[in-house]
GROMACS .gro file of C-alpha atoms in nm:
model
  318
    1MET     CA    1   5.036   3.202   2.966
    2ALA     CA    2   4.776   3.449   3.076
    3ARG     CA    3   4.434   3.313   3.141
    4MET     CA    4   4.140   3.516   3.017
    5ASN     CA    5   3.817   3.572   3.199
    6ARG     CA    6   3.536   3.404   3.014
    7THR     CA    7   3.164   3.456   3.010
    8ILE     CA    8   2.975   3.130   3.008
    9VAL     CA    9   2.670   3.151   2.789
   10ALA     CA   10   2.419   2.869   2.812
   11ALA     CA   11   2.189   2.780   2.528
   12THR     CA   12   1.928   2.509   2.491
   13GLY     CA   13   1.822   2.371   2.158
   14ALA     CA   14   1.826   2.645   1.900
   15ALA     CA   15   1.766   2.939   2.129
   16ALA     CA   16   1.950   3.248   2.011
   17LEU     CA   17   2.148   3.466   2.245
   18VAL     CA   18   2.290   3.804   2.153
   19LEU     CA   19   2.631   3.868   2.303
   20ALA     CA   20   2.766   4.212   2.375
   21GLY     CA   21   3.125   4.284   2.278
   22CYS     CA   22   3.357   3.986   2.252
   23SER     CA   23   3.201   3.717   2.470
   24THR     CA   24   3.339   3.371   2.511
   25GLY     CA   25   3.226   3.044   2.662
   26ASN     CA   26   3.428   2.777   2.834
   27GLY     CA   27   3.382   2.453   3.019
   28GLY     CA   28   3.009   2.384   3.018
   29ASP     CA   29   2.833   2.119   2.816
   30ASP     CA   30   2.593   2.352   2.637
   31LYS     CA   31   2.704   2.691   2.518
   32ALA     CA   32   2.617   2.883   2.210
   33GLY     CA   33   2.653   3.234   2.084
   34SER     CA   34   2.477   3.427   1.815
   35GLY     CA   35   2.495   3.739   1.617
   36GLY     CA   36   2.352   3.881   1.303
   37SER     CA   37   2.463   3.773   0.959
   38GLY     CA   38   2.514   4.127   0.837
   39SER     CA   39   2.792   4.207   0.592
   40GLY     CA   40   3.133   4.181   0.752
   41GLU     CA   41   3.000   4.103   1.100
   42CYS     CA   42   3.240   3.865   1.273
   43VAL     CA   43   3.035   3.635   1.497
   44ILE     CA   44   3.211   3.303   1.552
   45GLY     CA   45   3.095   2.976   1.699
   46MET     CA   46   3.368   2.728   1.792
   47THR     CA   47   3.292   2.361   1.851
   48GLN     CA   48   3.559   2.207   2.072
   49ILE     CA   49   3.626   1.839   2.145
   50ASN     CA   50   3.653   1.878   2.523
   51GLN     CA   51   3.757   2.129   2.786
   52THR     CA   52   3.980   1.901   2.993
   53ALA     CA   53   4.289   1.849   2.777
   54ALA     CA   54   4.542   2.131   2.807
   55PHE     CA   55   4.588   2.118   2.431
   56PHE     CA   56   4.228   2.226   2.377
   57THR     CA   57   4.218   2.484   2.655
   58GLN     CA   58   4.529   2.649   2.510
   59MET     CA   59   4.366   2.651   2.168
   60ASN     CA   60   4.060   2.817   2.320
   61GLU     CA   61   4.277   3.082   2.486
   62GLY     CA   62   4.443   3.168   2.157
   63ALA     CA   63   4.106   3.197   1.985
   64GLU     CA   64   3.967   3.413   2.267
   65GLU     CA   65   4.259   3.651   2.262
   66ALA     CA   66   4.249   3.682   1.883
   67ALA     CA   67   3.874   3.742   1.887
   68LYS     CA   68   3.911   4.020   2.140
   69LYS     CA   69   4.182   4.184   1.934
   70ALA     CA   70   3.985   4.149   1.609
   71GLY     CA   71   3.656   4.271   1.754
   72CYS     CA   72   3.481   3.940   1.686
   73GLU     CA   73   3.219   3.776   1.905
   74LEU     CA   74   3.327   3.423   1.997
   75THR     CA   75   3.147   3.146   2.180
   76ILE     CA   76   3.294   2.802   2.246
   77ALA     CA   77   3.070   2.495   2.269
   78ASN     CA   78   3.208   2.191   2.449
   79ALA     CA   79   3.118   1.865   2.273
   80ASN     CA   80   3.263   1.666   2.564
   81ASN     CA   81   3.395   1.394   2.329
   82ASP     CA   82   3.045   1.330   2.191
   83PRO     CA   83   3.019   1.344   1.809
   84ALA     CA   84   2.639   1.371   1.820
   85LYS     CA   85   2.659   1.671   2.050
   86GLN     CA   86   2.919   1.831   1.825
   87ASN     CA   87   2.679   1.809   1.532
   88SER     CA   88   2.401   1.954   1.746
   89ASP     CA   89   2.624   2.241   1.856
   90ILE     CA   90   2.701   2.326   1.493
   91GLU     CA   91   2.332   2.319   1.404
   92ASN     CA   92   2.259   2.553   1.694
   93PHE     CA   93   2.529   2.795   1.581
   94VAL     CA   94   2.375   2.806   1.233
   95THR     CA   95   2.030   2.874   1.376
   96GLN     CA   96   2.181   3.154   1.580
   97GLN     CA   97   2.323   3.306   1.261
   98VAL     CA   98   2.694   3.301   1.331
   99THR     CA   99   2.899   3.424   1.037
  100GLY     CA  100   3.201   3.205   1.110
  101LEU     CA  101   3.251   2.853   1.247
  102ILE     CA  102   3.564   2.692   1.391
  103VAL     CA  103   3.549   2.313   1.394
  104VAL     CA  104   3.781   2.097   1.602
  105ALA     CA  105   3.634   1.771   1.480
  106ILE     CA  106   3.597   1.458   1.689
  107ASP     CA  107   3.496   1.254   1.383
  108VAL     CA  108   3.600   1.413   1.054
  109ASN     CA  109   3.341   1.212   0.863
  110GLY     CA  110   3.058   1.226   1.113
  111VAL     CA  111   3.075   1.604   1.139
  112LEU     CA  112   3.044   1.662   0.765
  113PRO     CA  113   2.663   1.684   0.732
  114ALA     CA  114   2.642   1.961   0.992
  115VAL     CA  115   2.943   2.145   0.850
  116LYS     CA  116   2.808   2.128   0.495
  117ALA     CA  117   2.472   2.257   0.613
  118ALA     CA  118   2.652   2.548   0.779
  119LYS     CA  119   2.834   2.633   0.458
  120GLN     CA  120   2.511   2.615   0.262
  121ALA     CA  121   2.368   2.867   0.508
  122GLY     CA  122   2.653   3.103   0.421
  123VAL     CA  123   2.871   3.041   0.725
  124ARG     CA  124   3.247   3.052   0.664
  125VAL     CA  125   3.426   2.752   0.813
  126VAL     CA  126   3.778   2.695   0.944
  127ALA     CA  127   3.887   2.352   1.068
  128ILE     CA  128   4.160   2.320   1.332
  129ASP     CA  129   4.379   2.018   1.405
  130ALA     CA  130   4.168   1.765   1.214
  131GLU     CA  131   4.142   1.830   0.841
  132LEU     CA  132   3.800   1.783   0.681
  133GLU     CA  133   3.739   1.658   0.330
  134LYS     CA  134   3.825   1.897   0.050
  135GLY     CA  135   3.572   2.176   0.017
  136ALA     CA  136   3.406   2.121   0.355
  137ALA     CA  137   3.602   2.403   0.517
  138ASP     CA  138   3.739   2.724   0.371
  139THR     CA  139   4.074   2.673   0.546
  140PHE     CA  140   4.247   2.412   0.757
  141VAL     CA  141   4.473   2.533   1.040
  142GLY     CA  142   4.713   2.287   1.198
  143VAL     CA  143   4.982   2.036   1.125
  144ASP     CA  144   5.000   1.773   0.859
  145ASN     CA  145   4.946   1.485   1.103
  146ASP     CA  146   5.054   1.221   0.857
  147ALA     CA  147   5.379   1.404   0.784
  148ALA     CA  148   5.436   1.486   1.151
  149GLY     CA  149   5.398   1.121   1.251
  150ALA     CA  150   5.655   1.031   0.989
  151GLU     CA  151   5.883   1.309   1.118
  152ALA     CA  152   5.861   1.166   1.468
  153GLY     CA  153   5.944   0.824   1.330
  154THR     CA  154   6.244   0.963   1.147
  155TRP     CA  155   6.364   1.121   1.472
  156VAL     CA  156   6.344   0.781   1.640
  157VAL     CA  157   6.541   0.620   1.358
  158ASP     CA  158   6.804   0.897   1.350
  159ASN     CA  159   6.857   0.863   1.725
  160GLY     CA  160   6.913   0.489   1.705
  161LEU     CA  161   6.591   0.395   1.887
  162ALA     CA  162   6.424   0.192   1.613
  163LYS     CA  163   6.603  -0.133   1.690
  164GLY     CA  164   6.382  -0.246   1.977
  165LYS     CA  165   6.028  -0.349   2.058
  166TYR     CA  166   5.750  -0.097   2.107
  167GLY     CA  167   5.379  -0.065   2.176
  168VAL     CA  168   5.128   0.211   2.107
  169VAL     CA  169   4.862   0.382   2.317
  170ASP     CA  170   4.629   0.536   2.062
  171ALA     CA  171   4.275   0.672   2.025
  172ARG     CA  172   4.089   0.480   1.760
  173ASN     CA  173   3.800   0.725   1.767
  174SER     CA  174   4.037   0.999   1.644
  175PHE     CA  175   4.110   1.015   1.272
  176ILE     CA  176   4.418   1.232   1.317
  177GLN     CA  177   4.564   1.010   1.588
  178ASN     CA  178   4.522   0.713   1.356
  179GLN     CA  179   4.721   0.909   1.099
  180ARG     CA  180   4.994   0.980   1.354
  181GLU     CA  181   5.019   0.614   1.443
  182ASP     CA  182   5.016   0.476   1.090
  183SER     CA  183   5.282   0.711   0.951
  184PHE     CA  184   5.506   0.671   1.258
  185ARG     CA  185   5.487   0.293   1.246
  186LYS     CA  186   5.557   0.283   0.874
  187VAL     CA  187   5.887   0.465   0.922
  188ILE     CA  188   6.019   0.283   1.227
  189ASP     CA  189   5.899  -0.063   1.122
  190ALA     CA  190   6.087  -0.021   0.795
  191ALA     CA  191   6.396   0.062   1.002
  192GLY     CA  192   6.374  -0.260   1.200
  193ALA     CA  193   6.158  -0.180   1.505
  194THR     CA  194   5.919  -0.451   1.625
  195HIS     CA  195   5.557  -0.359   1.696
  196ALA     CA  196   5.411  -0.559   1.985
  197GLN     CA  197   5.055  -0.428   2.002
  198SER     CA  198   4.843  -0.114   2.010
  199VAL     CA  199   4.590  -0.040   2.282
  200ASN     CA  200   4.302   0.206   2.271
  201GLY     CA  201   4.275   0.489   2.523
  202ASP     CA  202   3.972   0.650   2.353
  203ASN     CA  203   4.130   0.997   2.391
  204VAL     CA  204   4.042   0.990   2.763
  205GLN     CA  205   4.326   1.017   3.013
  206GLU     CA  206   4.195   0.764   3.267
  207LYS     CA  207   4.121   0.506   2.998
  208ALA     CA  208   4.461   0.569   2.840
  209ALA     CA  209   4.636   0.515   3.174
  210THR     CA  210   4.461   0.180   3.218
  211ALA     CA  211   4.540   0.084   2.859
  212ALA     CA  212   4.906   0.176   2.907
  213GLN     CA  213   4.927  -0.026   3.227
  214ASN     CA  214   4.770  -0.325   3.055
  215LEU     CA  215   5.012  -0.286   2.767
  216VAL     CA  216   5.329  -0.289   2.978
  217THR     CA  217   5.191  -0.573   3.191
  218ALA     CA  218   5.131  -0.784   2.882
  219GLU     CA  219   5.457  -0.671   2.717
  220PRO     CA  220   5.710  -0.609   2.997
  221ASP     CA  221   6.008  -0.600   2.762
  222LEU     CA  222   5.902  -0.297   2.557
  223ASP     CA  223   6.177  -0.048   2.481
  224PHE     CA  224   5.929   0.234   2.439
  225VAL     CA  225   5.561   0.323   2.414
  226TYR     CA  226   5.441   0.561   2.143
  227THR     CA  227   5.145   0.776   2.243
  228THR     CA  228   4.936   0.956   1.982
  229GLY     CA  229   4.784   1.245   2.180
  230GLU     CA  230   4.777   1.427   2.512
  231PRO     CA  231   4.542   1.191   2.702
  232ALA     CA  232   4.748   0.891   2.595
  233THR     CA  233   5.077   1.060   2.683
  234VAL     CA  234   4.960   1.180   3.024
  235GLY     CA  235   4.799   0.843   3.091
  236ALA     CA  236   5.119   0.659   3.004
  237VAL     CA  237   5.322   0.890   3.227
  238ALA     CA  238   5.086   0.809   3.514
  239ALA     CA  239   5.099   0.435   3.448
  240LEU     CA  240   5.468   0.368   3.378
  241ASP     CA  241   5.752   0.348   3.628
  242PRO     CA  242   6.017   0.618   3.574
  243ALA     CA  243   6.275   0.372   3.705
  244GLY     CA  244   6.176   0.110   3.449
  245THR     CA  245   6.329   0.039   3.112
  246THR     CA  246   6.023   0.129   2.903
  247LYS     CA  247   6.029   0.490   2.784
  248ILE     CA  248   5.765   0.711   2.622
  249ILE     CA  249   5.775   0.884   2.286
  250GLY     CA  250   5.455   1.069   2.210
  251TRP     CA  251   5.251   1.380   2.143
  252ASP     CA  252   5.162   1.693   2.341
  253LEU     CA  253   5.327   1.846   2.643
  254THR     CA  254   5.163   1.904   2.980
  255ALA     CA  255   5.313   1.975   3.322
  256GLU     CA  256   5.297   1.600   3.392
  257VAL     CA  257   5.474   1.518   3.067
  258ILE     CA  258   5.746   1.774   3.136
  259ALA     CA  259   5.798   1.607   3.474
  260GLY     CA  260   5.828   1.280   3.280
  261ILE     CA  261   6.101   1.429   3.064
  262ASP     CA  262   6.282   1.546   3.378
  263SER     CA  263   6.262   1.198   3.534
  264GLY     CA  264   6.385   1.028   3.218
  265LEU     CA  265   6.058   0.842   3.158
  266VAL     CA  266   5.970   1.050   2.850
  267THR     CA  267   6.230   1.057   2.572
  268ALA     CA  268   6.064   1.286   2.318
  269VAL     CA  269   5.734   1.462   2.259
  270VAL     CA  270   5.588   1.605   1.940
  271GLN     CA  271   5.466   1.948   2.044
  272GLN     CA  272   5.217   2.148   1.845
  273ASP     CA  273   5.125   2.510   1.908
  274PRO     CA  274   4.753   2.493   1.993
  275ARG     CA  275   4.737   2.853   2.109
  276GLN     CA  276   4.867   2.974   1.773
  277GLU     CA  277   4.621   2.746   1.595
  278GLY     CA  278   4.338   2.924   1.778
  279VAL     CA  279   4.480   3.263   1.686
  280GLU     CA  280   4.523   3.171   1.320
  281ALA     CA  281   4.170   3.031   1.295
  282VAL     CA  282   4.005   3.348   1.424
  283ASP     CA  283   4.228   3.575   1.216
  284GLU     CA  284   4.148   3.372   0.905
  285LEU     CA  285   3.775   3.386   0.967
  286LYS     CA  286   3.791   3.760   1.030
  287ALA     CA  287   3.967   3.807   0.697
  288VAL     CA  288   3.740   3.574   0.498
  289ILE     CA  289   3.422   3.721   0.645
  290GLY     CA  290   3.559   4.059   0.539
  291GLY     CA  291   3.596   3.939   0.180
  292ALA     CA  292   3.951   3.800   0.165
  293GLU     CA  293   4.030   3.487  -0.034
  294PRO     CA  294   4.064   3.183   0.198
  295LYS     CA  295   4.420   3.061   0.242
  296GLY     CA  296   4.313   2.697   0.225
  297PHE     CA  297   4.585   2.570   0.458
  298ILE     CA  298   4.774   2.744   0.737
  299ASP     CA  299   5.062   2.532   0.860
  300VAL     CA  300   5.153   2.556   1.229
  301PRO     CA  301   5.486   2.370   1.259
  302ILE     CA  302   5.568   2.109   1.523
  303THR     CA  303   5.868   2.090   1.754
  304ILE     CA  304   6.017   1.768   1.889
  305VAL     CA  305   6.079   1.834   2.258
  306THR     CA  306   6.346   1.649   2.453
  307LYS     CA  307   6.549   1.716   2.767
  308ASP     CA  308   6.768   1.944   2.555
  309ASN     CA  309   6.497   2.200   2.473
  310VAL     CA  310   6.219   2.139   2.726
  311ASP     CA  311   6.313   2.453   2.919
  312ASP     CA  312   6.175   2.659   2.632
  313PHE     CA  313   5.827   2.526   2.711
  314ARG     CA  314   5.812   2.520   3.090
  315SER     CA  315   5.654   2.862   3.133
  316ILE     CA  316   5.354   2.760   2.921
  317PHE     CA  317   5.250   2.500   3.177
  318GLU     CA  318   5.326   2.679   3.502
   0.00000   0.00000   0.00000
């Protein structure tokens, strides 16, 4: 996947910066962009959870490429896993008179006051990955996480893997990862699997690796570990022994996870298309700002990746 050059634009408080052309931000803790609120002007602020997970950086790349193609100004603010900062970033974008807002929410409830204030100010809103309450955003782009968790559980049952004992590395601060866990467990528990315990990785790779190690130390006879997001999956890959009997079934590919599939440690991974989510979000905002009726929901389907189809994804992570 081609990497785009990005212009990092720093902003403090509610200072407004005017960007020329299609400018983007990436990686810093404080970035904001602005533009006028004139009719049809596509000036987008995107609040991102973090800039370390490959899932989010791919999403950013898709949004950047779509913005360039559409002639929109785009700036990405990195919340760095801090819900308070995410709210502040949204408030800054509103002050800077963006016409569109992309929200990748850390806390779908905590972000609502800032999002609602943005909508009241006339900003059009698209949510990616984590769906906000009805009416908070014009459109949600992503997967149905509850349904996808159940789909992953059905795959486990259909492949005869729901007869054993399992644990979970989750992120309790993530609403969507809670959905993925609950729906997955409902399906496989009903099929006879035994849940040992769930441990919290806080959506941070290092914490998830420690949590996974603690899990398999406490429960050495697990047949598999279910991981609910990229940090948990990468952390579990780092913590577990490929030669051991405990396997991983989880979410989100990375180069490390693909290596885990190759070694036999990882059995299956639910793969989203974060780049396409970024593209769809910008395209939707461009259309809505131009007067189109919001689509409400844009589904970006998942793929369950195993050793049989992993080659289709290798080039993305090279």
